[in-house]
Amino acid sequence: MSNPEGRRIALAAQGFAARSRSAVPGVAQIRREIGRLGLLQIDSVNVLVRAHYMPLFSRLGTYDRGTLDALAAASSKCFFEYWGHEASLLPIDLHPLLRWRMDQAREGRGVWDRLEPFAGERRAEADALLARIEREGPLAASEISGPKATKGMWVWSEAKHALEWLFWAGLVASTHRRGSFERVYDLPERVLPRAVLARPTPDPVDARRELVARSAQALGIATANDLRDYYRLSPADARLPIDQLVEEGVLVPVRVRGWQQQAYLHKDARPGRRHSGAALLSPFDPVVWHRPRTERLFGFRYRLEIYTPAHKREHGYYVLPFLMDGALVARVDLKADRKVGALVVLRAHLEPGAPADTMERLLAELDSMAGWLGLSDVSIRSPADPTRTASPS
């Protein structure tokens, strides 16, 4: 098949083929959309809006974020937080499919280097924290006395490292986040539904096969690297499940012109109608989070430049691609200035060959986003330039 055909399949699988944004979505639509995606990635950056809110806005329009908050709360029993594609909000039925990852963490495998000691020589420290949670109830790292961590996004206290290992190992669960997006931990049996915890733990290969199958359904068409990236599986962990799914007919090997790697089509994938809408995409949206796939599908080179020194950034700090009529035609560096109630466009860049009405439709989408975020104005610091990245004036 051609690359445009593959792109239509991918967008249809991601919910962009036959969407309607005319009415405020209800709980059922939000649950269905998260189920389609298989997860919402969580990220701490809040220069615009927390990452897990954006994919639903891109697909459903101006939904009530409070509805998602209620569904994400432990009391809803619909979703849980764990390591899916990085930190993620996941449908509750995925819990048994990720227990192999928890088991590996208990052995000190598959976790960050700073967490490994808590599976071995420092296990007693983690167990002491676990006993405290069992005795006292939900606990956040900031509530534990001890040496204060040096300031910095990824500089944690020792207690935070121990709690994160307990979380990765499935010995505690996240009950909610509070304040500055701090995770609060409690025992799994006090957070997750008993019926889910009581489900049998599948064989690791069977669990990973189901995860690959769900990845394939969410992506529509994908390479092996695309499939394993969705739930962050290693090449070794994904190889046998992919072969098994091909043998079962769930994955159909196909060739896509211009793709160097073998492609796999999910048996239920459909091209759908041609995408004729417009949407701003978060850097953590499944359509663009695997950058090689984004470049292969759309011819759009995209990098997150948050950690790039300001003077070396090509497009900006928090840049959102603009999807229009099935193509990525622009990108904008956005900031929510909540003090003045404005959605600020710091930089805007039109891609080569962007249609003449790109700016008009982009502005309409920015107006919609501002209203959704409770901002009264769109402030454009720089005009869009089709030949270069515009800089703030």
CSV table of C-alpha atoms in Angstrom, one decimal:
chain,number,residue,atom,x,y,z
A,1,MET,CA,0.0,0.0,0.0
A,2,SER,CA,1.0,3.6,-0.3
A,3,ASN,CA,2.2,5.8,2.6
A,4,PRO,CA,-1.0,8.0,2.4
A,5,GLU,CA,-3.1,4.8,2.7
A,6,GLY,CA,-1.1,3.8,5.8
A,7,ARG,CA,-1.5,7.3,7.2
A,8,ARG,CA,-5.3,7.1,6.8
A,9,ILE,CA,-5.3,3.8,8.6
A,10,ALA,CA,-3.2,5.1,11.4
A,11,LEU,CA,-5.4,8.2,11.9
A,12,ALA,CA,-8.6,6.2,11.8
A,13,ALA,CA,-7.2,3.8,14.5
A,14,GLN,CA,-6.3,6.8,16.6
A,15,GLY,CA,-9.9,8.2,16.5
A,16,PHE,CA,-9.4,11.0,13.9
A,17,ALA,CA,-11.4,9.5,11.0
A,18,ALA,CA,-15.1,10.0,12.0
A,19,ARG,CA,-15.0,12.2,15.1
A,20,SER,CA,-17.6,14.7,16.0
A,21,ARG,CA,-16.7,17.7,18.1
A,22,SER,CA,-20.1,19.5,18.0
A,23,ALA,CA,-21.3,18.5,21.5
A,24,VAL,CA,-19.6,18.3,24.9
A,25,PRO,CA,-18.5,14.7,25.3
A,26,GLY,CA,-19.9,12.7,28.3
A,27,VAL,CA,-18.4,10.1,30.5
A,28,ALA,CA,-19.1,7.2,28.1
A,29,GLN,CA,-17.3,9.0,25.2
A,30,ILE,CA,-14.3,9.8,27.3
A,31,ARG,CA,-14.0,6.2,28.6
A,32,ARG,CA,-14.4,4.9,25.1
A,33,GLU,CA,-11.7,7.1,23.7
A,34,ILE,CA,-9.2,6.2,26.4
A,35,GLY,CA,-10.1,2.6,25.7
A,36,ARG,CA,-9.3,3.1,22.1
A,37,LEU,CA,-6.0,4.7,22.8
A,38,GLY,CA,-5.1,2.1,25.5
A,39,LEU,CA,-3.5,4.8,27.8
A,40,LEU,CA,-2.9,8.4,28.4
A,41,GLN,CA,0.7,9.4,29.0
A,42,ILE,CA,1.3,11.5,32.2
A,43,ASP,CA,3.9,14.2,32.3
A,44,SER,CA,4.7,16.9,34.9
A,45,VAL,CA,5.3,19.8,32.5
A,46,ASN,CA,2.4,22.3,33.0
A,47,VAL,CA,3.4,25.3,30.8
A,48,LEU,CA,0.2,24.7,28.8
A,49,VAL,CA,-1.9,21.9,30.4
A,50,ARG,CA,-1.0,18.5,31.8
A,51,ALA,CA,-0.2,16.1,29.0
A,52,HIS,CA,-2.9,13.5,29.8
A,53,TYR,CA,-5.7,16.0,29.2
A,54,MET,CA,-4.6,16.9,25.6
A,55,PRO,CA,-5.2,13.7,23.6
A,56,LEU,CA,-9.0,13.8,24.5
A,57,PHE,CA,-9.2,17.5,23.5
A,58,SER,CA,-7.5,16.7,20.2
A,59,ARG,CA,-10.1,14.1,19.4
A,60,LEU,CA,-13.3,15.1,21.3
A,61,GLY,CA,-13.0,18.9,21.6
A,62,THR,CA,-13.9,20.9,24.6
A,63,TYR,CA,-14.7,18.2,27.1
A,64,ASP,CA,-14.8,18.8,30.9
A,65,ARG,CA,-11.4,18.1,32.4
A,66,GLY,CA,-13.1,17.5,35.7
A,67,THR,CA,-14.8,14.4,34.2
A,68,LEU,CA,-11.4,12.9,33.4
A,69,ASP,CA,-10.2,13.8,36.9
A,70,ALA,CA,-13.1,11.9,38.4
A,71,LEU,CA,-12.4,8.9,36.2
A,72,ALA,CA,-8.7,9.0,37.1
A,73,ALA,CA,-9.4,9.1,40.8
A,74,ALA,CA,-8.9,5.7,42.5
A,75,SER,CA,-12.5,5.8,43.7
A,76,SER,CA,-13.7,5.5,40.1
A,77,LYS,CA,-12.1,2.0,39.7
A,78,CYS,CA,-11.9,2.6,36.0
A,79,PHE,CA,-8.3,3.5,35.5
A,80,PHE,CA,-5.0,3.2,37.4
A,81,GLU,CA,-1.6,4.8,37.1
A,82,TYR,CA,1.5,2.7,36.2
A,83,TRP,CA,4.3,2.5,33.8
A,84,GLY,CA,2.7,1.9,30.3
A,85,HIS,CA,4.3,4.3,27.8
A,86,GLU,CA,6.3,6.0,30.5
A,87,ALA,CA,4.0,7.1,33.5
A,88,SER,CA,0.5,6.5,32.2
A,89,LEU,CA,-3.2,6.5,33.1
A,90,LEU,CA,-4.3,3.0,32.0
A,91,PRO,CA,-7.6,1.1,31.8
A,92,ILE,CA,-8.0,-1.0,34.9
A,93,ASP,CA,-8.1,-4.3,32.9
A,94,LEU,CA,-4.5,-3.8,31.9
A,95,HIS,CA,-3.3,-4.4,35.5
A,96,PRO,CA,-2.9,-8.2,35.2
A,97,LEU,CA,-1.0,-7.7,31.9
A,98,LEU,CA,1.6,-5.5,33.6
A,99,ARG,CA,2.3,-7.7,36.6
A,100,TRP,CA,5.3,-9.3,34.9
A,101,ARG,CA,6.8,-5.8,34.9
A,102,MET,CA,6.1,-5.5,38.6
A,103,ASP,CA,7.7,-8.9,39.2
A,104,GLN,CA,10.8,-7.8,37.3
A,105,ALA,CA,11.0,-4.6,39.4
A,106,ARG,CA,10.9,-6.7,42.6
A,107,GLU,CA,14.0,-8.4,41.3
A,108,GLY,CA,15.7,-5.1,40.5
A,109,ARG,CA,15.2,-5.5,36.7
A,110,GLY,CA,13.8,-3.0,34.3
A,111,VAL,CA,13.9,-0.1,36.8
A,112,TRP,CA,16.1,3.0,36.9
A,113,ASP,CA,19.6,2.5,38.3
A,114,ARG,CA,18.9,4.6,41.4
A,115,LEU,CA,16.0,2.3,42.3
A,116,GLU,CA,17.8,-1.1,41.9
A,117,PRO,CA,19.3,-1.1,45.5
A,118,PHE,CA,15.8,-1.2,47.0
A,119,ALA,CA,15.3,-4.6,45.5
A,120,GLY,CA,18.4,-5.8,47.3
A,121,GLU,CA,20.7,-4.3,49.9
A,122,ARG,CA,18.3,-1.5,50.7
A,123,ARG,CA,15.2,-3.5,50.7
A,124,ALA,CA,14.7,-3.0,54.5
A,125,GLU,CA,14.3,0.8,53.9
A,126,ALA,CA,11.6,0.2,51.4
A,127,ASP,CA,9.9,-2.4,53.6
A,128,ALA,CA,9.9,0.1,56.5
A,129,LEU,CA,8.1,2.6,54.3
A,130,LEU,CA,5.6,0.0,53.2
A,131,ALA,CA,4.9,-0.9,56.8
A,132,ARG,CA,4.3,2.8,57.6
A,133,ILE,CA,1.8,3.1,54.7
A,134,GLU,CA,0.0,0.0,55.9
A,135,ARG,CA,-0.2,1.5,59.4
A,136,GLU,CA,-0.9,5.1,58.7
A,137,GLY,CA,-2.6,5.2,55.3
A,138,PRO,CA,-1.8,7.1,52.1
A,139,LEU,CA,1.6,8.8,52.0
A,140,ALA,CA,3.5,11.2,49.7
A,141,ALA,CA,7.3,11.6,49.6
A,142,SER,CA,7.0,15.2,51.0
A,143,GLU,CA,5.5,13.8,54.2
A,144,ILE,CA,8.5,11.8,55.1
A,145,SER,CA,11.2,13.5,57.2
A,146,GLY,CA,14.8,13.1,56.2
A,147,PRO,CA,17.4,14.9,54.1
A,148,LYS,CA,15.9,17.3,51.7
A,149,ALA,CA,16.5,16.8,48.0
A,150,THR,CA,18.4,19.4,46.1
A,151,LYS,CA,16.2,21.5,43.9
A,152,GLY,CA,15.6,20.1,40.4
A,153,MET,CA,13.0,18.3,38.4
A,154,TRP,CA,14.6,14.8,38.7
A,155,VAL,CA,16.6,15.2,41.9
A,156,TRP,CA,14.6,13.1,44.5
A,157,SER,CA,15.0,12.4,48.2
A,158,GLU,CA,16.0,8.9,49.2
A,159,ALA,CA,12.4,8.3,50.5
A,160,LYS,CA,11.1,9.2,47.0
A,161,HIS,CA,13.4,6.7,45.4
A,162,ALA,CA,12.2,4.0,47.8
A,163,LEU,CA,8.5,4.9,47.2
A,164,GLU,CA,9.1,4.8,43.4
A,165,TRP,CA,10.6,1.4,43.6
A,166,LEU,CA,7.6,0.2,45.7
A,167,PHE,CA,5.3,1.7,43.1
A,168,TRP,CA,7.2,0.1,40.1
A,169,ALA,CA,7.2,-3.3,42.0
A,170,GLY,CA,3.4,-3.1,42.5
A,171,LEU,CA,3.7,-3.1,46.2
A,172,VAL,CA,2.0,0.3,46.4
A,173,ALA,CA,-0.4,2.0,44.0
A,174,SER,CA,-1.0,5.7,43.2
A,175,THR,CA,-4.3,6.8,44.8
A,176,HIS,CA,-4.1,10.3,43.3
A,177,ARG,CA,-1.9,13.3,42.6
A,178,ARG,CA,-2.1,16.5,44.5
A,179,GLY,CA,-0.6,20.0,44.8
A,180,SER,CA,2.4,20.2,42.4
A,181,PHE,CA,1.4,17.0,40.8
A,182,GLU,CA,2.9,14.9,43.6
A,183,ARG,CA,2.0,11.2,43.6
A,184,VAL,CA,0.3,9.8,46.7
A,185,TYR,CA,0.9,6.1,47.5
A,186,ASP,CA,-1.2,3.5,49.3
A,187,LEU,CA,-1.6,-0.3,49.4
A,188,PRO,CA,-2.9,-1.8,46.2
A,189,GLU,CA,-5.8,-3.5,48.0
A,190,ARG,CA,-7.0,0.0,49.2
A,191,VAL,CA,-6.7,1.5,45.8
A,192,LEU,CA,-7.5,-1.1,43.1
A,193,PRO,CA,-10.7,-3.1,42.7
A,194,ARG,CA,-10.7,-6.4,44.5
A,195,ALA,CA,-12.0,-8.2,41.4
A,196,VAL,CA,-9.0,-7.0,39.4
A,197,LEU,CA,-6.5,-8.0,42.0
A,198,ALA,CA,-8.1,-11.4,42.2
A,199,ARG,CA,-7.7,-12.1,38.5
A,200,PRO,CA,-5.1,-14.7,37.6
A,201,THR,CA,-1.7,-13.4,36.5
A,202,PRO,CA,-1.1,-14.4,32.9
A,203,ASP,CA,2.1,-16.0,31.7
A,204,PRO,CA,4.5,-13.1,30.8
A,205,VAL,CA,4.6,-14.1,27.1
A,206,ASP,CA,0.8,-14.2,27.0
A,207,ALA,CA,0.6,-10.8,28.7
A,208,ARG,CA,3.1,-9.2,26.3
A,209,ARG,CA,1.2,-10.7,23.4
A,210,GLU,CA,-2.0,-9.1,24.5
A,211,LEU,CA,-0.1,-5.8,25.0
A,212,VAL,CA,1.3,-6.0,21.4
A,213,ALA,CA,-2.2,-6.8,20.1
A,214,ARG,CA,-3.6,-3.7,21.9
A,215,SER,CA,-0.8,-1.6,20.5
A,216,ALA,CA,-1.5,-2.9,17.0
A,217,GLN,CA,-5.2,-2.0,17.4
A,218,ALA,CA,-4.4,1.5,18.6
A,219,LEU,CA,-1.9,2.1,15.8
A,220,GLY,CA,-3.7,0.4,12.9
A,221,ILE,CA,-0.6,-0.2,11.0
A,222,ALA,CA,2.9,-0.3,12.5
A,223,THR,CA,6.5,-1.7,12.4
A,224,ALA,CA,7.8,-4.0,15.1
A,225,ASN,CA,9.5,-0.9,16.7
A,226,ASP,CA,6.2,1.0,16.7
A,227,LEU,CA,4.4,-1.9,18.3
A,228,ARG,CA,6.9,-2.4,21.1
A,229,ASP,CA,7.3,1.3,21.8
A,230,TYR,CA,3.6,1.7,22.6
A,231,TYR,CA,3.9,-0.1,26.0
A,232,ARG,CA,7.7,0.2,26.1
A,233,LEU,CA,8.6,-3.5,25.5
A,234,SER,CA,12.1,-4.5,24.8
A,235,PRO,CA,13.0,-6.1,21.3
A,236,ALA,CA,13.4,-9.5,23.0
A,237,ASP,CA,10.1,-9.2,24.8
A,238,ALA,CA,8.2,-8.2,21.7
A,239,ARG,CA,9.7,-10.6,19.1
A,240,LEU,CA,7.8,-13.8,20.0
A,241,PRO,CA,4.5,-12.1,20.7
A,242,ILE,CA,4.6,-10.5,17.2
A,243,ASP,CA,5.4,-13.8,15.6
A,244,GLN,CA,2.5,-15.5,17.5
A,245,LEU,CA,0.1,-12.7,16.5
A,246,VAL,CA,1.1,-13.1,12.8
A,247,GLU,CA,0.5,-16.9,13.1
A,248,GLU,CA,-2.9,-16.3,14.7
A,249,GLY,CA,-3.9,-13.8,12.0
A,250,VAL,CA,-4.2,-10.8,14.3
A,251,LEU,CA,-1.3,-9.1,12.6
A,252,VAL,CA,-1.1,-9.2,8.8
A,253,PRO,CA,2.4,-8.5,7.3
A,254,VAL,CA,2.1,-5.8,4.6
A,255,ARG,CA,4.5,-3.6,2.7
A,256,VAL,CA,4.2,0.2,2.7
A,257,ARG,CA,6.0,2.0,0.0
A,258,GLY,CA,8.8,4.1,1.4
A,259,TRP,CA,9.0,2.2,4.7
A,260,GLN,CA,12.3,0.3,5.1
A,261,GLN,CA,10.9,-2.0,7.8
A,262,GLN,CA,8.3,-4.7,7.7
A,263,ALA,CA,4.8,-3.3,8.5
A,264,TYR,CA,2.0,-5.1,10.3
A,265,LEU,CA,-1.7,-4.4,9.8
A,266,HIS,CA,-4.2,-5.2,12.6
A,267,LYS,CA,-6.9,-7.5,11.3
A,268,ASP,CA,-9.6,-5.0,12.3
A,269,ALA,CA,-7.9,-1.9,10.9
A,270,ARG,CA,-9.9,0.2,8.5
A,271,PRO,CA,-8.8,3.3,6.5
A,272,GLY,CA,-12.0,5.1,7.4
A,273,ARG,CA,-13.0,8.4,5.8
A,274,ARG,CA,-10.4,10.8,4.8
A,275,HIS,CA,-9.5,13.0,7.8
A,276,SER,CA,-10.8,16.5,7.1
A,277,GLY,CA,-10.6,18.0,10.6
A,278,ALA,CA,-8.0,20.1,12.5
A,279,ALA,CA,-6.3,19.3,15.8
A,280,LEU,CA,-3.4,20.5,17.9
A,281,LEU,CA,-1.4,17.5,19.2
A,282,SER,CA,0.5,17.3,22.5
A,283,PRO,CA,4.1,16.3,22.4
A,284,PHE,CA,2.9,13.2,24.3
A,285,ASP,CA,0.1,12.2,21.9
A,286,PRO,CA,0.4,8.7,20.5
A,287,VAL,CA,0.2,10.0,17.0
A,288,VAL,CA,3.6,11.8,17.5
A,289,TRP,CA,5.3,10.4,20.6
A,290,HIS,CA,7.4,7.8,18.6
A,291,ARG,CA,9.4,10.3,16.5
A,292,PRO,CA,10.6,7.8,13.9
A,293,ARG,CA,7.0,6.8,13.2
A,294,THR,CA,6.0,10.5,12.9
A,295,GLU,CA,8.7,11.1,10.4
A,296,ARG,CA,7.9,8.0,8.4
A,297,LEU,CA,4.1,8.6,8.3
A,298,PHE,CA,4.0,12.4,7.9
A,299,GLY,CA,7.4,13.4,6.7
A,300,PHE,CA,7.5,15.6,9.8
A,301,ARG,CA,10.7,15.7,11.8
A,302,TYR,CA,9.7,16.5,15.4
A,303,ARG,CA,11.8,16.8,18.6
A,304,LEU,CA,10.9,17.9,22.1
A,305,GLU,CA,13.2,20.7,23.0
A,306,ILE,CA,12.4,21.2,26.7
A,307,TYR,CA,15.8,20.1,27.7
A,308,THR,CA,17.6,22.0,24.9
A,309,PRO,CA,19.2,25.3,25.9
A,310,ALA,CA,16.9,28.2,24.9
A,311,HIS,CA,19.4,29.7,22.4
A,312,LYS,CA,19.7,26.3,20.6
A,313,ARG,CA,16.0,25.6,20.2
A,314,GLU,CA,14.8,25.4,16.7
A,315,HIS,CA,11.0,25.7,17.3
A,316,GLY,CA,10.5,26.4,21.0
A,317,TYR,CA,10.0,25.0,24.5
A,318,TYR,CA,6.6,23.3,24.3
A,319,VAL,CA,5.7,22.8,20.6
A,320,LEU,CA,2.5,21.3,19.4
A,321,PRO,CA,2.2,19.9,15.9
A,322,PHE,CA,-0.9,21.0,14.0
A,323,LEU,CA,-2.8,18.2,12.2
A,324,MET,CA,-5.0,19.4,9.4
A,325,ASP,CA,-6.8,17.2,6.8
A,326,GLY,CA,-4.6,14.3,7.5
A,327,ALA,CA,-1.2,16.1,7.4
A,328,LEU,CA,1.0,17.8,9.9
A,329,VAL,CA,1.2,21.3,8.4
A,330,ALA,CA,2.4,23.6,11.2
A,331,ARG,CA,3.8,23.7,14.7
A,332,VAL,CA,3.3,26.3,17.5
A,333,ASP,CA,5.1,27.0,20.7
A,334,LEU,CA,2.4,27.6,23.3
A,335,LYS,CA,2.1,28.8,26.9
A,336,ALA,CA,-0.9,29.3,29.1
A,337,ASP,CA,-0.4,32.7,30.9
A,338,ARG,CA,-3.0,32.1,33.6
A,339,LYS,CA,-2.2,35.4,35.3
A,340,VAL,CA,-3.5,37.5,32.4
A,341,GLY,CA,-5.9,34.8,31.1
A,342,ALA,CA,-4.2,34.4,27.7
A,343,LEU,CA,-3.1,31.5,25.5
A,344,VAL,CA,0.3,32.8,24.3
A,345,VAL,CA,1.7,31.8,20.9
A,346,LEU,CA,5.4,32.3,21.4
A,347,ARG,CA,6.5,31.0,18.0
A,348,ALA,CA,4.7,29.6,15.0
A,349,HIS,CA,6.0,27.8,12.0
A,350,LEU,CA,4.2,26.6,8.8
A,351,GLU,CA,5.6,23.6,7.1
A,352,PRO,CA,6.6,23.7,3.4
A,353,GLY,CA,3.5,23.3,1.2
A,354,ALA,CA,1.1,24.1,4.0
A,355,PRO,CA,-2.4,25.0,2.5
A,356,ALA,CA,-3.3,28.7,2.2
A,357,ASP,CA,-6.0,28.4,4.9
A,358,THR,CA,-3.7,26.9,7.5
A,359,MET,CA,-3.4,30.0,9.6
A,360,GLU,CA,-7.1,30.6,9.6
A,361,ARG,CA,-7.9,27.1,10.8
A,362,LEU,CA,-5.0,27.1,13.2
A,363,LEU,CA,-6.3,30.3,14.8
A,364,ALA,CA,-9.8,28.7,15.1
A,365,GLU,CA,-8.2,25.8,16.9
A,366,LEU,CA,-6.3,28.1,19.2
A,367,ASP,CA,-9.5,30.0,20.1
A,368,SER,CA,-11.1,26.7,20.9
A,369,MET,CA,-8.2,25.6,23.1
A,370,ALA,CA,-8.2,28.9,24.9
A,371,GLY,CA,-11.9,28.5,25.8
A,372,TRP,CA,-11.3,25.0,26.9
A,373,LEU,CA,-8.5,26.1,29.3
A,374,GLY,CA,-10.6,29.0,30.6
A,375,LEU,CA,-8.5,31.6,29.0
A,376,SER,CA,-10.1,34.7,27.6
A,377,ASP,CA,-7.7,35.6,24.9
A,378,VAL,CA,-5.1,34.3,22.3
A,379,SER,CA,-2.0,36.4,22.3
A,380,ILE,CA,0.3,36.0,19.3
A,381,ARG,CA,3.8,37.1,20.1
A,382,SER,CA,5.1,36.4,16.6
A,383,PRO,CA,3.5,35.9,13.2
A,384,ALA,CA,3.7,32.6,11.3
A,385,ASP,CA,6.4,32.4,8.7
A,386,PRO,CA,6.3,29.6,6.1
A,387,THR,CA,10.0,29.8,5.5
A,388,ARG,CA,11.5,30.0,9.0
A,389,THR,CA,10.6,29.7,12.6
A,390,ALA,CA,9.3,33.0,13.9
A,391,SER,CA,10.9,34.4,17.0
A,392,PRO,CA,9.1,36.3,19.8
A,393,SER,CA,9.0,40.0,19.1
